[in-house]
């Protein structure tokens, strides 16, 4: 994806109030992120481990979503699969919940999905990060197709948040 600045990222949030956007933690090392290998940028707030964020390009512009990992009990200790990149980890996948954008969110509606704890889906898909033996499905898809599928899954998730 195209490298983003902190300003672009903050402006891209679809499910936060202005105050939340101002306060939320954006990574300081944006310049060092492997943008060429990212389908989306995801990170956790080092000060608040239950908070995670992701930003992806959708319809040519960045859209960012704030996520919560509701409670430690939602951490999957058995092997489970990330719904974005379809990598299977033991204890490495977390149910993340995004408040919906706009009125629906104010009324308490949210969207959940199982995501890699470290939000490094792009790197798992490309084999640049290892998730352990048996983590990847044996598939006949090309890397290009797997990347396209991850991009589509992330886009579908963001669309659910903004719908
Ligand atoms: Zn993943």
PDB file of C-alpha atoms in Angstrom, residues 2 6 20 27 50-51 75 80 113 128-129 134 148 154 159:
ATOM      1  CA  UNK A   2       0.968   3.626  -0.358  1.00  0.00           C
ATOM      2  CA  UNK A   6       0.179  10.310  10.787  1.00  0.00           C
ATOM      3  CA  UNK A  20     -10.826   9.882  20.182  1.00  0.00           C
ATOM      4  CA  UNK A  27       2.844   4.350  15.435  1.00  0.00           C
ATOM      5  CA  UNK A  50      -7.092  -4.016  24.397  1.00  0.00           C
ATOM      6  CA  UNK A  51      -7.002  -1.399  21.657  1.00  0.00           C
ATOM      7  CA  UNK A  75      -8.320 -14.629  23.189  1.00  0.00           C
ATOM      8  CA  UNK A  80      -7.907 -20.650  15.405  1.00  0.00           C
ATOM      9  CA  UNK A 113     -13.854 -10.482  13.408  1.00  0.00           C
ATOM     10  CA  UNK A 128       7.754 -12.853   5.785  1.00  0.00           C
ATOM     11  CA  UNK A 129       6.598 -13.750   9.264  1.00  0.00           C
ATOM     12  CA  UNK A 134       0.756 -25.939   9.913  1.00  0.00           C
ATOM     13  CA  UNK A 148      -6.098 -10.281  -3.289  1.00  0.00           C
ATOM     14  CA  UNK A 154     -10.148  -6.425   4.976  1.00  0.00           C
ATOM     15  CA  UNK A 159     -17.431  -1.944   4.651  1.00  0.00           C
TER      16      UNK A 159
END
